[in-house]
Amino acid sequence: MRRWGAWILLVGAALIWLLHTVRLKLRQTPQGTPCPGPGAVELPDGTFTFRLDPAAFRAEFPQLQSYRCRELIPGDGVCTGPPGPPLLLLAVKSHPASSARRATARRTWARPGVLGGYRVRAVFLVGVSPEPRDMALLEEESQEFGDVVLWDIGESHHNLSLKERCFLRWVGARCGQADFIFKGDDDEFVNPPALVAYLHQTPNAAHVIHGNIQCHAVVFRGGKYRVSSALFPQDTYPDFPAGGGFLLPRVTVPALAAASERIPVFPLDDVYLGFLVLAAGLRYRHDDRFQVYGMKDELCLYGEAFVVHGVLLDRAEEVWRGLYEERRCNGMGPFPS
């Protein structure tokens, strides 16, 4: 009986080991799908190999694959001017209807100026709206402030990836002198003084992408961020910076733009950037101060953060005044003009 018991235990252990091996293998390869067809892109990251089949992307999101970036407002004056301090460009995704958000940003964190040895300048990245009034107001803003780039992209959740791709082209053509680019949204509080201090304090800041890095995030099969198994059969994504806010050094832009010419346009903009980063062979630096998922609503915590996502307009103005005009937290000074 003892021999039978030992034999059963040995067989059980072998079966457990075999099951674990099979599960691990399944995680690293697409499940229940044929081998990718001709032209498929394979991107290994050292843990997984991610496969993108252009045919699947053309079938499910043809408009993302066929669109060619066409500027209606080129924003060609955003980065012009005489030589001066290095440029920190705040590139902000916005909607034509969000004029109040852009106005708040221009009064607070997106105002142009020189800060800590950097020239700070904002540009708002916008698609088209079917509302004529929104488009007329946007045209007026562009004429007054000169800080708008408008593409003939319809505003939608999936089309944010096209803004990512078109922005990389725009930077290469019209703003190649930007030393660092902060990418974010217009419903945020952004902290340029903290960003500039971070750039001064971080060794080799110009050689990595900075953000709140999501490591092998799970693929959602339902809801707003749904991705079908036919489009992307694997159950995890490559690492990517959360889209609420991250920093790109100038040296990364040409490699990302080149990758965007051969990688299918993924329908989630932050994941799409992750694929581009992997294809370009670039590296990340994670920092929790990119508070892209919100934080406790305390004034001095805003002073430590680089970006806080989802901040109401009135609150963004209150925070800016408290930090940089009334100086209600230690170490906070005025934003230079």
PDB file of N, CA and C in Angstrom, residues 18 35 48 53 101 136-137 223 233 264:
ATOM      1  N   LEU A  18       2.995  19.413 -15.213  1.00  0.00           N
ATOM      2  CA  LEU A  18       2.630  19.468 -16.619  1.00  0.00           C
ATOM      3  C   LEU A  18       1.542  20.514 -16.854  1.00  0.00           C
ATOM      4  N   CYS A  35      -2.070  30.567 -36.807  1.00  0.00           N
ATOM      5  CA  CYS A  35      -0.827  31.335 -36.876  1.00  0.00           C
ATOM      6  C   CYS A  35      -1.086  32.635 -37.628  1.00  0.00           C
ATOM      7  N   PHE A  48       6.862  37.954 -23.091  1.00  0.00           N
ATOM      8  CA  PHE A  48       5.886  37.521 -24.079  1.00  0.00           C
ATOM      9  C   PHE A  48       6.330  37.956 -25.469  1.00  0.00           C
ATOM     10  N   ASP A  53      -1.675  41.270 -36.341  1.00  0.00           N
ATOM     11  CA  ASP A  53      -1.972  40.851 -37.703  1.00  0.00           C
ATOM     12  C   ASP A  53      -2.676  41.999 -38.421  1.00  0.00           C
ATOM     13  N   ARG A 101     -12.367  74.182 -20.791  1.00  0.00           N
ATOM     14  CA  ARG A 101     -11.191  73.486 -20.261  1.00  0.00           C
ATOM     15  C   ARG A 101      -9.905  74.115 -20.800  1.00  0.00           C
ATOM     16  N   ALA A 136     -16.336  77.001 -34.856  1.00  0.00           N
ATOM     17  CA  ALA A 136     -16.108  78.449 -34.990  1.00  0.00           C
ATOM     18  C   ALA A 136     -15.337  78.986 -33.785  1.00  0.00           C
ATOM     19  N   LEU A 137     -15.708  78.527 -32.581  1.00  0.00           N
ATOM     20  CA  LEU A 137     -14.990  78.958 -31.377  1.00  0.00           C
ATOM     21  C   LEU A 137     -13.543  78.493 -31.412  1.00  0.00           C
ATOM     22  N   GLY A 223     -16.944  46.325 -22.170  1.00  0.00           N
ATOM     23  CA  GLY A 223     -16.900  47.693 -21.673  1.00  0.00           C
ATOM     24  C   GLY A 223     -16.225  48.650 -22.628  1.00  0.00           C
ATOM     25  N   PRO A 233      -5.677  38.290 -29.718  1.00  0.00           N
ATOM     26  CA  PRO A 233      -6.053  37.100 -28.950  1.00  0.00           C
ATOM     27  C   PRO A 233      -5.326  36.930 -27.623  1.00  0.00           C
ATOM     28  N   PRO A 264       0.269  48.292 -36.949  1.00  0.00           N
ATOM     29  CA  PRO A 264      -1.153  48.629 -37.116  1.00  0.00           C
ATOM     30  C   PRO A 264      -1.616  49.568 -35.997  1.00  0.00           C
TER      31      PRO A 264
END
